[in-house]
CSV table of C-alpha atoms in Angstrom, one decimal:
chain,number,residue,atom,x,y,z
Y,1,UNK,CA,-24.2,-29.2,-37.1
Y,2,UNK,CA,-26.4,-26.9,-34.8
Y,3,UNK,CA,-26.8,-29.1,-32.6
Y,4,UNK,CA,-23.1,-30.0,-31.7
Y,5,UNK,CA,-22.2,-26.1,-31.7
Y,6,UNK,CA,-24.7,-26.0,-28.8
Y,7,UNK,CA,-23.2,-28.9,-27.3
Y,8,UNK,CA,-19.9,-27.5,-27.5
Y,9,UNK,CA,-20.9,-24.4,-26.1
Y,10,UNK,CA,-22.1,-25.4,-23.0
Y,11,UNK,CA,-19.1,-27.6,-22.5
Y,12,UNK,CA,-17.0,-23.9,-22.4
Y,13,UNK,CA,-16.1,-23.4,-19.3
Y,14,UNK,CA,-17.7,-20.2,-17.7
Y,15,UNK,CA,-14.6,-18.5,-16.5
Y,16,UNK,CA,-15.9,-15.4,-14.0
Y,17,UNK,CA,-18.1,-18.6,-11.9
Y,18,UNK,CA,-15.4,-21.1,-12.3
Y,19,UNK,CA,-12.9,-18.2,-10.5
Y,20,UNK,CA,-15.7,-17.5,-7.9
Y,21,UNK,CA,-16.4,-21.2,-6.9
Y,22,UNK,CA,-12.6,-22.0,-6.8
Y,23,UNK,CA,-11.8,-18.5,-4.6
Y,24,UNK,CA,-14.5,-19.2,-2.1
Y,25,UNK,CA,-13.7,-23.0,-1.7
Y,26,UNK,CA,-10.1,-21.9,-1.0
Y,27,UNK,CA,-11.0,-19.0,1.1
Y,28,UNK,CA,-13.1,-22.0,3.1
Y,29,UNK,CA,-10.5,-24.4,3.3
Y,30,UNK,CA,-7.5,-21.8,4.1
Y,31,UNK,CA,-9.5,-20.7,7.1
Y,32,UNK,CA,-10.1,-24.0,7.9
Y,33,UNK,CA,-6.3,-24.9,7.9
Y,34,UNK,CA,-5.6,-21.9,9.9
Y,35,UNK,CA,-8.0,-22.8,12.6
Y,36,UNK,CA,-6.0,-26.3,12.7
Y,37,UNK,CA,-2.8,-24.4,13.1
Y,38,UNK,CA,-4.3,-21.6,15.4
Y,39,UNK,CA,-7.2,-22.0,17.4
Y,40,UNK,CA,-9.6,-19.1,16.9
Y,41,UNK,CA,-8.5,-17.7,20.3
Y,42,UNK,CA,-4.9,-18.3,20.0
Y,43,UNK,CA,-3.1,-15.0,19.4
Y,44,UNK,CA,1.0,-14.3,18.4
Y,45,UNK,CA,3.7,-13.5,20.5
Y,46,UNK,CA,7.3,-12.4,20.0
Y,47,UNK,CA,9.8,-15.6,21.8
Y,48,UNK,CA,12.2,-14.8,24.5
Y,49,UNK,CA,15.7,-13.5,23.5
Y,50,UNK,CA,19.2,-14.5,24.7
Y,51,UNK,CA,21.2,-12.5,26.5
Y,52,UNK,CA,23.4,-11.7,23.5
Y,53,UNK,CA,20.3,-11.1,21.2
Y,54,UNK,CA,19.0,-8.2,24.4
Y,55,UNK,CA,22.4,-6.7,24.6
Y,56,UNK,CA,22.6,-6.1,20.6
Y,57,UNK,CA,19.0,-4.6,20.0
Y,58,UNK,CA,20.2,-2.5,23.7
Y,59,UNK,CA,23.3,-1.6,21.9
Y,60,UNK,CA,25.4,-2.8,25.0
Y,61,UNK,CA,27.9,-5.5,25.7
Y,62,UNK,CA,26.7,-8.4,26.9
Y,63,UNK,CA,28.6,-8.4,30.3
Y,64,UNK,CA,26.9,-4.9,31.0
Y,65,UNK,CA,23.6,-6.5,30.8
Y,66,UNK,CA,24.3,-8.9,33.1
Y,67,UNK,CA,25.2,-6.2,35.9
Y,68,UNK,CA,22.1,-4.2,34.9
Y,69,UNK,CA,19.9,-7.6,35.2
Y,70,UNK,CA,21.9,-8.4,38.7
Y,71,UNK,CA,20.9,-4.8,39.9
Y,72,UNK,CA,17.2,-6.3,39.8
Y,73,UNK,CA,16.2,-4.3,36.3
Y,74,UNK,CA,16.0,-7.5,34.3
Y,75,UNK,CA,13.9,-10.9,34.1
Y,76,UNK,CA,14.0,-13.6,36.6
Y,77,UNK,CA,16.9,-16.2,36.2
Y,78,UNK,CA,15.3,-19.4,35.1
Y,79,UNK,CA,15.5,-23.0,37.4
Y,80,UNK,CA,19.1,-23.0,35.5
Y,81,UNK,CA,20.4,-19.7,36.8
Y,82,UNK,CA,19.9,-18.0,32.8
Y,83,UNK,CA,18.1,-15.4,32.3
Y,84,UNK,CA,15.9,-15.0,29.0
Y,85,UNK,CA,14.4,-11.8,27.6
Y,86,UNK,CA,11.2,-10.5,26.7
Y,87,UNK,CA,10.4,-7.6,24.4
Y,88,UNK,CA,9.2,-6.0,27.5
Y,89,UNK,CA,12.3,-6.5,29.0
Y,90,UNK,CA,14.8,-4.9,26.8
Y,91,UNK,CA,12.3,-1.8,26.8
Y,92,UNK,CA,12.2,-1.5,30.0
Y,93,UNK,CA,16.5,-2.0,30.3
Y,94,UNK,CA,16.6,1.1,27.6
Y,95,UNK,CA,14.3,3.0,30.0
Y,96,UNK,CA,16.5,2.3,33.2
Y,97,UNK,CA,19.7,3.6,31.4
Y,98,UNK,CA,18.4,6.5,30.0
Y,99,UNK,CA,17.6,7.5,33.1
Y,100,UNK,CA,20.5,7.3,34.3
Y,101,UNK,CA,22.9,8.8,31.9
Y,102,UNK,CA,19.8,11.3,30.7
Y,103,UNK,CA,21.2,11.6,27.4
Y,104,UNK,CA,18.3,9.7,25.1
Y,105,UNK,CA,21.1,7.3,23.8
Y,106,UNK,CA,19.5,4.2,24.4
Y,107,UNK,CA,15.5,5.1,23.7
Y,108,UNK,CA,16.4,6.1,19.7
Y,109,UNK,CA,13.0,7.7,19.3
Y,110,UNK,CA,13.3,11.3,16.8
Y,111,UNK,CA,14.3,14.1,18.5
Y,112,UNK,CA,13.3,17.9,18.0
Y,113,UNK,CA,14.2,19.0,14.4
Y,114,UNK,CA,14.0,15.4,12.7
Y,115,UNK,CA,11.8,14.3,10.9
Y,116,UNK,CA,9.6,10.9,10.3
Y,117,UNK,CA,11.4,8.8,8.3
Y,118,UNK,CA,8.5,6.9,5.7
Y,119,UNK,CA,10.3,4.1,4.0
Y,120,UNK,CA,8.3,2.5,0.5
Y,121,UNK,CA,9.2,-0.9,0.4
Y,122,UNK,CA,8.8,-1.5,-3.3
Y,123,UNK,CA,9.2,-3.2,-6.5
Y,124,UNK,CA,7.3,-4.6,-9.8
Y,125,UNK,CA,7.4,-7.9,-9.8
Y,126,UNK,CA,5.9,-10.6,-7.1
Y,127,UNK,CA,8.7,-12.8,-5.3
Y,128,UNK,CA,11.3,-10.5,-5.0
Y,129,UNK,CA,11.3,-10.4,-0.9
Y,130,UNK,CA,9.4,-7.5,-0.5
Y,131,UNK,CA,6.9,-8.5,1.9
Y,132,UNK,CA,9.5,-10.5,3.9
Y,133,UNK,CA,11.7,-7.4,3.7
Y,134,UNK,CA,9.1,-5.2,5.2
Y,135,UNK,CA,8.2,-7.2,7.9
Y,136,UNK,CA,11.8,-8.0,9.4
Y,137,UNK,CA,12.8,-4.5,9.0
Y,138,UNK,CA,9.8,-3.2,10.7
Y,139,UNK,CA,10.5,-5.9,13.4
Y,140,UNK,CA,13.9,-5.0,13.8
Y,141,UNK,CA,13.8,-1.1,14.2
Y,142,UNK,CA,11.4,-1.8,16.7
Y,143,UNK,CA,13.8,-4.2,19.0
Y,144,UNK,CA,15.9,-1.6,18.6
Y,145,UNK,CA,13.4,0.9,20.1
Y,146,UNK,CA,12.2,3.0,17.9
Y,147,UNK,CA,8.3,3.8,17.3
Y,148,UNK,CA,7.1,1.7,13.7
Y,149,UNK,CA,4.4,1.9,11.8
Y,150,UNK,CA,3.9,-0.8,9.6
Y,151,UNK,CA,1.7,-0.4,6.5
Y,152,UNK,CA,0.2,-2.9,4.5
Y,153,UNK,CA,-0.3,-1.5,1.2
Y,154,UNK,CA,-0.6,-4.5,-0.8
Y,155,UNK,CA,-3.9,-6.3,-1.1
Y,156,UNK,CA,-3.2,-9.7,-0.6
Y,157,UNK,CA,-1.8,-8.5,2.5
Y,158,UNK,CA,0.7,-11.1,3.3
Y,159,UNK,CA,2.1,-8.6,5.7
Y,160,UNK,CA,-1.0,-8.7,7.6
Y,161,UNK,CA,-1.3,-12.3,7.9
Y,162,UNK,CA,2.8,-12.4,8.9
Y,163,UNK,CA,2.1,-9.9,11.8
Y,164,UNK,CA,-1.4,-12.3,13.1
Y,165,UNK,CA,-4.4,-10.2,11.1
Y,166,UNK,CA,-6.1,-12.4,8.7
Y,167,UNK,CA,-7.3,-10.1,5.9
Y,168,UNK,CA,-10.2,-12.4,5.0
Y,169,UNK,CA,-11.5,-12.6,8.8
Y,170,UNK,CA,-10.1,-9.9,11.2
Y,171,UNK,CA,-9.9,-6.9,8.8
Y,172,UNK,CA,-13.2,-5.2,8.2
Y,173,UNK,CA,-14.6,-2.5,5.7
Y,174,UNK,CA,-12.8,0.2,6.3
Y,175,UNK,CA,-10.2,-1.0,8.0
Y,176,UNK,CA,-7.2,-0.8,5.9
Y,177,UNK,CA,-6.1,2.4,4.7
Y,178,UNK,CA,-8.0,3.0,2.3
Y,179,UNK,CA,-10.3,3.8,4.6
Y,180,UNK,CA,-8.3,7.2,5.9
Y,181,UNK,CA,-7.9,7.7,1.9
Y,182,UNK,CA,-10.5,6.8,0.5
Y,183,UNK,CA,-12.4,10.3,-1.5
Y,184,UNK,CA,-15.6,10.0,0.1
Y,185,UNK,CA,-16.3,10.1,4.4
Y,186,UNK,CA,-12.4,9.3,4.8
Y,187,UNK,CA,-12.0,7.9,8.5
Y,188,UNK,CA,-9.2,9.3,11.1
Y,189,UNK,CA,-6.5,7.3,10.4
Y,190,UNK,CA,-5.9,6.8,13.9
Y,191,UNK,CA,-9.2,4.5,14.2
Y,192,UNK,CA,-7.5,2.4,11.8
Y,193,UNK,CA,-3.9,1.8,13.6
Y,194,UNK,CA,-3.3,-1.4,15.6
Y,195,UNK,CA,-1.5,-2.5,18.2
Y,196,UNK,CA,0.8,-6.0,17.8
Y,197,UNK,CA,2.4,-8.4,19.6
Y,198,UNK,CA,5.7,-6.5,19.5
Y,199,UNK,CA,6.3,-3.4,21.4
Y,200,UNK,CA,6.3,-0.2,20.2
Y,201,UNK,CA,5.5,-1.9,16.5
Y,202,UNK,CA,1.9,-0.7,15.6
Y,203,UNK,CA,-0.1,-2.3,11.8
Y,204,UNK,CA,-2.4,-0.8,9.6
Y,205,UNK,CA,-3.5,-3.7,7.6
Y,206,UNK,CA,-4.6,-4.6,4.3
Y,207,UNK,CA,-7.2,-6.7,2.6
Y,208,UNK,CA,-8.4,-6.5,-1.0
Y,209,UNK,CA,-10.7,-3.1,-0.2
Y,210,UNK,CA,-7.5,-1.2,-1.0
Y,211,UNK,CA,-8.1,-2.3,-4.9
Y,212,UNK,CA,-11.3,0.5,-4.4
Y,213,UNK,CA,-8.7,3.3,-4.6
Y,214,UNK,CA,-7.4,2.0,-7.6
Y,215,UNK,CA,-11.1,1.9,-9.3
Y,216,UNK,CA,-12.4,5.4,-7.8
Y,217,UNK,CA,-9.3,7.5,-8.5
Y,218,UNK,CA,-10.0,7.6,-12.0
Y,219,UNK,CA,-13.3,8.9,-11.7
Y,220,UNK,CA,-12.4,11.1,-9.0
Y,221,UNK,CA,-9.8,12.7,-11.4
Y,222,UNK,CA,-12.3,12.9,-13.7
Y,223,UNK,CA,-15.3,14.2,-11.8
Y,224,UNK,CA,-13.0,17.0,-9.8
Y,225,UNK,CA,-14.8,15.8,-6.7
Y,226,UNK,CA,-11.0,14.9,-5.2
Y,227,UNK,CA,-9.9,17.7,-2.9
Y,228,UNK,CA,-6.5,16.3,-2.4
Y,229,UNK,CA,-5.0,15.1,-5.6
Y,230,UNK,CA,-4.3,11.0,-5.0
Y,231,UNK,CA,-0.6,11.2,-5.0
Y,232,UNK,CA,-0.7,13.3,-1.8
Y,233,UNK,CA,-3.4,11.2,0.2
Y,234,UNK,CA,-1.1,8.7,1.9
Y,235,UNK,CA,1.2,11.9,3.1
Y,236,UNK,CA,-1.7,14.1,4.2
Y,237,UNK,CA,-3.0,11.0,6.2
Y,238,UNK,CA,0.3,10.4,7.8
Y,239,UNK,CA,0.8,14.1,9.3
Y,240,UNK,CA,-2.2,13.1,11.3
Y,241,UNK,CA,-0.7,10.7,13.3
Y,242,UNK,CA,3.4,11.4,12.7
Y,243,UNK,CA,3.9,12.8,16.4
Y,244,UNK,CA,3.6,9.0,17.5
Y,245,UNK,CA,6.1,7.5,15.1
Y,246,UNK,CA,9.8,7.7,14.3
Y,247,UNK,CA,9.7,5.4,11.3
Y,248,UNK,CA,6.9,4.1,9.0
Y,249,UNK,CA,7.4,1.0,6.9
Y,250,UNK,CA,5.2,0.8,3.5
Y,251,UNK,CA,5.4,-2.5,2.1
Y,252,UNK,CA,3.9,-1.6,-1.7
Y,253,UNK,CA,1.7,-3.3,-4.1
Y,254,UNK,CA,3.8,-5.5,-6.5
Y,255,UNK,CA,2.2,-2.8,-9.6
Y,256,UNK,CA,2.5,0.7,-10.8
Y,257,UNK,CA,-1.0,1.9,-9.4
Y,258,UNK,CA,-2.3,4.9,-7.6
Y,259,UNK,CA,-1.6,3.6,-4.5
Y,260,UNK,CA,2.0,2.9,-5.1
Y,261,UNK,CA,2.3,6.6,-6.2
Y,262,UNK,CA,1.1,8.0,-3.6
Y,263,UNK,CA,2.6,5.8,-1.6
Y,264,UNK,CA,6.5,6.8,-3.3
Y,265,UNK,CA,5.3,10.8,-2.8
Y,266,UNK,CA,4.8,9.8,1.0
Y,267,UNK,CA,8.0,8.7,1.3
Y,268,UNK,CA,11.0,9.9,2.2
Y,269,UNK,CA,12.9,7.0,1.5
Y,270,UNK,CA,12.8,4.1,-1.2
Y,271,UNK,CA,14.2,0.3,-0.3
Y,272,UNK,CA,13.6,-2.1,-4.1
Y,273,UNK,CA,13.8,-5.5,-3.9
Y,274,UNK,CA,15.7,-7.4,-6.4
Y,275,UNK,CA,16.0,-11.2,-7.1
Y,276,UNK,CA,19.4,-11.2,-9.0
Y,277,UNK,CA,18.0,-13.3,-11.7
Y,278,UNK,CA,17.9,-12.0,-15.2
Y,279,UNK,CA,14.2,-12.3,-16.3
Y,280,UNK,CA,14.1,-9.8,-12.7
Y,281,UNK,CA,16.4,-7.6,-13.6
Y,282,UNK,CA,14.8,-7.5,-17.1
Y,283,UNK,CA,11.4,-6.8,-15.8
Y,284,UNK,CA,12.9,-3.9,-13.0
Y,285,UNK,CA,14.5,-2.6,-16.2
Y,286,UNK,CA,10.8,-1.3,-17.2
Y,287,UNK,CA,9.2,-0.9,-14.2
Y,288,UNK,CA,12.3,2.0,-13.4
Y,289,UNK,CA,11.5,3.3,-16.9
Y,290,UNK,CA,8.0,3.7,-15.8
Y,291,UNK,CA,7.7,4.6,-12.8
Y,292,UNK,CA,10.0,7.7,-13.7
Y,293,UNK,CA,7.8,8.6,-16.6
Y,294,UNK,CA,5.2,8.6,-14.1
Y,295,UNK,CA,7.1,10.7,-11.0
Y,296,UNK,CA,7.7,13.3,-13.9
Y,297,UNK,CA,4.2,13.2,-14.6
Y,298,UNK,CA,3.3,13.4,-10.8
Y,299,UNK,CA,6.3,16.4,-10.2
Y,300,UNK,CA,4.9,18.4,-12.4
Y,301,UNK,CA,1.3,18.5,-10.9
Y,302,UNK,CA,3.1,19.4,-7.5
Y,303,UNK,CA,4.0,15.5,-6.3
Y,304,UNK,CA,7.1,15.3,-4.1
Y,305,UNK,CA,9.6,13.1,-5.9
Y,306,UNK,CA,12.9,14.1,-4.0
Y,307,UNK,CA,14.2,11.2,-1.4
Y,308,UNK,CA,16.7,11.8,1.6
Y,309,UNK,CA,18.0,8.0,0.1
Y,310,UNK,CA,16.8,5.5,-2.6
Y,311,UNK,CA,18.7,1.9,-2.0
Y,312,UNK,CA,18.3,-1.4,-4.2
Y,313,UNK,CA,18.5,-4.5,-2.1
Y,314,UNK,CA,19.6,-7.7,-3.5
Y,315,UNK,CA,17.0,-10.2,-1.9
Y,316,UNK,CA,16.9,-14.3,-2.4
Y,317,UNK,CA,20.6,-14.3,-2.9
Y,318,UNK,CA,22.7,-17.6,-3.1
Y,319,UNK,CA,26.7,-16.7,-3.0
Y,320,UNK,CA,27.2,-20.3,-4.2
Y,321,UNK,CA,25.4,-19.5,-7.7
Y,322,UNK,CA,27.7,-18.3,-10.0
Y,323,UNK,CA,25.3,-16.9,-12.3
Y,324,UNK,CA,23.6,-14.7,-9.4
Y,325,UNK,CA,26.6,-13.4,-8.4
Y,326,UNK,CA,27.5,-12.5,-11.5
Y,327,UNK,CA,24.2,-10.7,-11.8
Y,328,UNK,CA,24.7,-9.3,-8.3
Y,329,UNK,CA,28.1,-7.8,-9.9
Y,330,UNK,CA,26.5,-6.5,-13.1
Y,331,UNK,CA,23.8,-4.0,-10.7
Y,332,UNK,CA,27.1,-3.0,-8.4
Y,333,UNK,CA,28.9,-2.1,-11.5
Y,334,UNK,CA,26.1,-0.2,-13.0
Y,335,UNK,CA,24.3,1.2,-9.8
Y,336,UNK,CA,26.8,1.8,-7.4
Y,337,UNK,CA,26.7,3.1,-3.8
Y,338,UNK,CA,22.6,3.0,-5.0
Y,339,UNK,CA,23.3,-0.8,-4.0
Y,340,UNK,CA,23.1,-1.8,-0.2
Y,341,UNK,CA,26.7,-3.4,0.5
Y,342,UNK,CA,24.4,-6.4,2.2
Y,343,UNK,CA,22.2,-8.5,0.7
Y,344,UNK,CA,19.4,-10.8,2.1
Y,345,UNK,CA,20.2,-14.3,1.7
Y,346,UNK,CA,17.8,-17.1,0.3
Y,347,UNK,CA,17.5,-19.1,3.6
Y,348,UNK,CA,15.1,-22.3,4.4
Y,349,UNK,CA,14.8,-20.9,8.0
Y,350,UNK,CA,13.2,-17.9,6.9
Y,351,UNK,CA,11.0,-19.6,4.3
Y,352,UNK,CA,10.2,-22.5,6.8
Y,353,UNK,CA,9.3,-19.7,9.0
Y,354,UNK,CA,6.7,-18.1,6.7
Y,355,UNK,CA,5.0,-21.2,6.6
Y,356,UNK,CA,3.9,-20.9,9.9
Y,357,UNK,CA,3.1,-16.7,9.1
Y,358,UNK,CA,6.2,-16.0,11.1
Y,359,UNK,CA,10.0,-14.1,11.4
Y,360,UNK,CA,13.0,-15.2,12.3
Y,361,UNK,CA,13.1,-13.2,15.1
Y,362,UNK,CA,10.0,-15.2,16.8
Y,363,UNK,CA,10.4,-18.7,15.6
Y,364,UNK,CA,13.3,-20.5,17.9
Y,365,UNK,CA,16.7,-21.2,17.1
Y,366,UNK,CA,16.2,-24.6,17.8
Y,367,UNK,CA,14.1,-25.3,15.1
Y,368,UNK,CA,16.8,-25.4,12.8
Y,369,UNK,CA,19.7,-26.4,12.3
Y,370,UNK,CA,22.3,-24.0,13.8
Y,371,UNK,CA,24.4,-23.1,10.8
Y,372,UNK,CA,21.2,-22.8,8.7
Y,373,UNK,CA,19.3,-19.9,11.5
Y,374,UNK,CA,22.4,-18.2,11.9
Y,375,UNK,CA,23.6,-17.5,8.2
Y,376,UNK,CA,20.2,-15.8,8.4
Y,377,UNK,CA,20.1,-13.8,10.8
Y,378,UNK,CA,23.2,-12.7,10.6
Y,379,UNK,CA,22.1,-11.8,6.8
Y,380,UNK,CA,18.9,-10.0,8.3
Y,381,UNK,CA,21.0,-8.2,10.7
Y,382,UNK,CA,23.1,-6.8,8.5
Y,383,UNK,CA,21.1,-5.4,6.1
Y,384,UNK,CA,18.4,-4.6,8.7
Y,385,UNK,CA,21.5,-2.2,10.5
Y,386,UNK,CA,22.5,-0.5,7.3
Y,387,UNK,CA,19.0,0.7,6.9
Y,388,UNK,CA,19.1,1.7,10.2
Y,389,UNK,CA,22.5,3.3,9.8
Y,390,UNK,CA,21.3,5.6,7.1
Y,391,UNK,CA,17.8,6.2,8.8
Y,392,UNK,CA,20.2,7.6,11.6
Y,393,UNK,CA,22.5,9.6,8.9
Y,394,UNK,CA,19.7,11.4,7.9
Y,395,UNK,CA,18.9,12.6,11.0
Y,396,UNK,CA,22.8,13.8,12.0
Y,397,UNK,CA,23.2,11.0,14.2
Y,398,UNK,CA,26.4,9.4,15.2
């Protein structure tokens, strides 16, 4: 009898060492398979643009573009008399025709009196879009010229890897920004910022060090050794650097944790993700309960918990499924102009895209089929340009 309870026992299965094996053999081979796909010296940039594509992130017709490119201010014309667009391109366009009408209509950056707009890209659960939403919206405000920051607050860091920093091999300790936060020899958060392939879109990014914040907190709390409580760390760091930026995008943790508090009392807007399914919607039925039993916890210890706009954004959506759209319907009816009217649509472009750690705007049309890339991005553009809309509102823009 003895001897076959010791027999069973060391046929258990040793879970902490079975977790370590399989995380470091998959670590190996992912890095592996990203070498295949990327040589080590291979680095990411953003495609060429049509004409229509420069003319919409310009906010010009397309026919003026073509004058402006005739007047020698745009690309080249290729061996078949078209002309294709580079980010640098469109930049430089917006720069041209501001100086000509000298009005700052066409470089959007925030004028005096307005103030950064911080946008928390949030929500409970994992596969609601909320990684894909940050990245495509921090891509698009910056074709459209503004100055983004992109953090990646998460610490799988998907966000990272999209934008072509590997958390597991190009983000060090300290490098993510729980390095500027962190209660203990806190780094300028300016040593942390990079650049990326996209103009005038800059990355903090994020690896699994940001689960430290979650672990000291507590005992800073505790000890008294904090002096700035955690809810107000993420905002404090951002006034170092906020001359520099009109917009920062925070794509969240997919958990109520310190970070994602301080993180919401950074902010001055909220975006939530939502896959109109109803185990989703059942699960964002607690995470609103408590996260605002937390914000009244954090705005009576001095947390900011006011918002110039707080949006819920349908993500994954497929109009043909009768029961999403009846979900869709249900959040309308209950949550109101809280609802973007747009809603991102579940699309094989942009999952096909992500396979390759990549957006719709730099992976070519003609990888898809037509009809398939341009339900998409007309999806993307829409809701990507009501965000912008109300980003603009708040300042008193037109």
């Amino acid at each position: 009898m003895l001897q076959q309870k010791i027999q069973s026992l060391e046929e258990q299965e040793h879970l902490p060492s079975l977790l370590s094996a399989d995380a470091q053999e998959l670590a190996h081979q992912l890095q592996e398979h990203q070498k295949k796909i990327f040589s080590p010296t291979a680095q990411k940039t953003m495609r060429l643009f049509t004409p229509a594509e420069a003319a919409a992130f310009i906010g010009i017709g397309e026919g003026y573009l073509r004058q402006i490119a005739s007047e020698g201010h745009g690309p080249q014309p290729l061996s078949n008399g078209r002309r294709m667009y580079a980010v640098e391109d469109i930049d430089r366009i917006r720069r041209v025709l501001d100086e000509g009408a000298k009005t700052g209509k066409y470089i959007p950056h925030r004028r005096p009196g307005e103030k950064l707009q911080v946008i928390s890209v949030m929500n409970f659960k994992g596969g609601s879009g909320k990684t894909t939403t940050s990245a495509h919206l921090s891509q698009y405000l910056a074709l459209r010229g503004y100055r983004v920051l992109a953090i990646d607050l998460d610490p799988q860091a998907s966000l990272s890897a999209l934008f072509g920093h590997q958390p597991e091999l190009d983000v060090g300790e300290a490098e993510t920004l729980y390095g500027a936060i962190r209660y203990e020899n806190p780094r300028p958060v300016a040593d942390i910022v990079r650049s990326t392939y996209t103009t005038n879109l800059h990355l903090i990014p994020g690896n699994l060090e940001l689960m430290e914040f979650e672990h000291e907190t507590p005992k800073a709390m505790i000890g008294g050794s904090a002096e700035t409580l955690f809810f107000a760390r993420i905002g404090e760091t951002l006034s170092e650097i906020e001359g520099f930026y009109d917009i920062v995008v925070i794509d969240c943790p997919p958990q109520l944790g310190f970070l994602t508090m301080s993180a919401l009392c950074a902010a001055t807007s909220v975006l939530i993700t939502v896959h109109p399914q109803m185990l989703d919607v059942m699960s964002m039925s607690q995470f609103l309960s408590m996260t605002s039993d937390l914000m009244t916890v954090v705005e009576k210890a001095g947390g900011r918990t006011s918002y110039d706009w707080m949006r819920y954004l349908v993500t994954r959506f497929e109009p043909n499924d009768g029961p999403q759209s009846q979900m869709t319907g249900f959040m309308r009816a209950i949550f109101g102009n809280r609802m973007l009217h747009n809603a991102m649509v579940k699309s094989t472009a942009i999952s096909d895209a992500g396979v390759t750690k990549q957006t719709l705007y730099e992976v070519e049309r003609s990888q898809f089929i037509r009809g398939t890339y341009d339900r998409a991005m007309e999806s993307l553009s829409l809701v990507n340009a009501e965000i912008e809309e109300m980003i603009r509102k708040v300042w008193g823009r037109k």
